[in-house]
Amino acid sequence: MGGPCRVATGKGKHKSGPAATDNFQCRPFEYEGMLFYSCEQAYQALKFVPGSAERRALVAIRPNVDETNSAHGMRCWQRGQRGSKASFRRNFDAIKVTTMLEVNRAKYKAHADLRADLLATGDAEIKGGPSTCWRFRGKDHKWQYWNGRIQMLIREELKAPEQRTPGVLEELMADFEAYAGVPLLAVCKETSEASAAAEADANDDDEPEVASEHNAQNATTVSLAAASQTPPGSSSGGGGSSEGGGGTSEVEPGR
């Protein structure tokens, strides 16, 4: 299952990308007041409604001693496939891509060395590893495509404005907006405020939920760019290099 993304080297060839581009990589970070050890763990937990037993179980998962990133990621993925239909968040397919985007943003914000590794890929195209697909709003989608777009969008956000390639950030943002049908607002909000807004809409109709989720998920965009100016030596938190999987298998209603 997956692994690091692939970085284009020219003439149709690619090489393995930085370990940071692997959703199974174990590097701790906080998101919406919860501690996660990988993007896969966070994504699987966020598939479930706040307060559900399924979400609590996923948040509680910790890496075992000497456990590989791949093994930990697979435990998270497998746990995420369990649960009652009522425990899944409504309309999750509409926000699944930006959910993965946002937990990746949170991971990069927490670790300066990972930001440096991603920035070191320059302007090269990034693609995810072979993965699964799903259908949404009459179109087929692949995690292989979206995992790469997530890394490229974050890379542009990390760059100082004068270092960005004109039009690239806007093109990438438009891609995510086209998928969800909701603008990606680069608004810096307090995490607690954004999280409260998302949960408050959980019992409203489908469309307001999607809108509030996207506002919440873009709360870190400005602070992420600011964090990229922090020297690499200031990184805090755990764990080693990526090993194995990319967290990309799909089950209903989300992967």
Short mmCIF file of N, CA and C in Angstrom, two decimals, residues 2 7 29 33 40 49 58 79 82 84 101 106 119 123 125 137 140 159 166-167 174 189 215-216 220 226 248:
data_model
loop_
_atom_site.label_atom_id
_atom_site.label_comp_id
_atom_site.label_asym_id
_atom_site.label_seq_id
_atom_site.Cartn_x
_atom_site.Cartn_y
_atom_site.Cartn_z
N GLY A 2 1.00 1.86 -1.15
CA GLY A 2 1.56 3.20 -1.24
C GLY A 2 3.02 3.33 -0.90
N VAL A 7 8.62 11.71 -7.25
CA VAL A 7 9.00 13.04 -7.71
C VAL A 7 9.57 12.93 -9.12
N PHE A 29 1.93 15.08 15.66
CA PHE A 29 1.44 16.45 15.47
C PHE A 29 0.05 16.55 16.10
N GLY A 33 -6.91 19.78 18.52
CA GLY A 33 -6.75 19.41 19.92
C GLY A 33 -6.45 17.94 20.17
N GLU A 40 -2.24 9.20 8.26
CA GLU A 40 -3.22 8.14 8.08
C GLU A 40 -4.09 7.98 9.32
N VAL A 49 -17.75 10.73 13.32
CA VAL A 49 -18.31 11.91 13.95
C VAL A 49 -17.62 12.18 15.28
N LEU A 58 -9.51 5.37 17.49
CA LEU A 58 -8.42 5.69 16.55
C LEU A 58 -7.46 6.71 17.16
N ARG A 79 -8.39 -0.31 11.60
CA ARG A 79 -9.37 0.14 12.60
C ARG A 79 -10.38 1.09 11.97
N ARG A 82 -13.75 -0.23 10.46
CA ARG A 82 -14.77 -0.77 11.35
C ARG A 82 -15.66 0.36 11.87
N SER A 84 -20.09 1.43 12.92
CA SER A 84 -21.45 1.45 12.39
C SER A 84 -21.60 2.53 11.34
N LEU A 101 -5.48 16.83 3.05
CA LEU A 101 -4.66 18.02 2.87
C LEU A 101 -4.39 18.68 4.21
N ALA A 106 -0.89 20.11 8.99
CA ALA A 106 -0.60 20.11 10.42
C ALA A 106 0.71 19.40 10.73
N LEU A 119 10.42 21.18 0.51
CA LEU A 119 10.88 22.32 -0.29
C LEU A 119 12.06 21.95 -1.18
N ASP A 123 10.42 22.53 -7.91
CA ASP A 123 9.15 22.70 -8.63
C ASP A 123 8.75 21.42 -9.35
N GLU A 125 7.14 17.93 -10.45
CA GLU A 125 5.81 17.33 -10.30
C GLU A 125 5.90 16.19 -9.28
N ARG A 137 -19.41 12.76 -7.62
CA ARG A 137 -20.04 13.74 -8.51
C ARG A 137 -19.82 13.40 -9.99
N ASP A 140 -14.37 9.88 -11.78
CA ASP A 140 -13.47 8.95 -11.11
C ASP A 140 -12.29 9.72 -10.53
N LYS A 159 6.47 28.20 0.46
CA LYS A 159 7.40 29.13 -0.18
C LYS A 159 7.05 30.58 0.15
N PRO A 166 4.62 31.80 -10.64
CA PRO A 166 3.33 32.47 -10.85
C PRO A 166 2.25 31.52 -11.36
N GLY A 167 1.11 31.56 -10.72
CA GLY A 167 -0.04 30.81 -11.16
C GLY A 167 -0.16 29.40 -10.61
N ALA A 174 -7.48 25.84 -7.16
CA ALA A 174 -8.67 25.70 -8.00
C ALA A 174 -9.03 24.23 -8.20
N LYS A 189 -7.39 31.19 11.40
CA LYS A 189 -8.31 31.21 12.53
C LYS A 189 -7.70 30.42 13.68
N ASN A 215 -13.76 25.70 5.67
CA ASN A 215 -13.23 26.86 6.39
C ASN A 215 -12.31 26.41 7.51
N ALA A 216 -12.72 25.37 8.24
CA ALA A 216 -11.89 24.87 9.33
C ALA A 216 -10.60 24.29 8.81
N THR A 220 -5.05 26.68 8.87
CA THR A 220 -3.61 26.68 9.10
C THR A 220 -2.79 27.17 7.93
N ALA A 226 4.02 30.82 7.53
CA ALA A 226 4.88 31.48 8.51
C ALA A 226 5.85 30.50 9.14
N THR A 248 -3.80 4.09 1.38
CA THR A 248 -4.62 4.53 0.28
C THR A 248 -5.75 3.58 -0.10
#
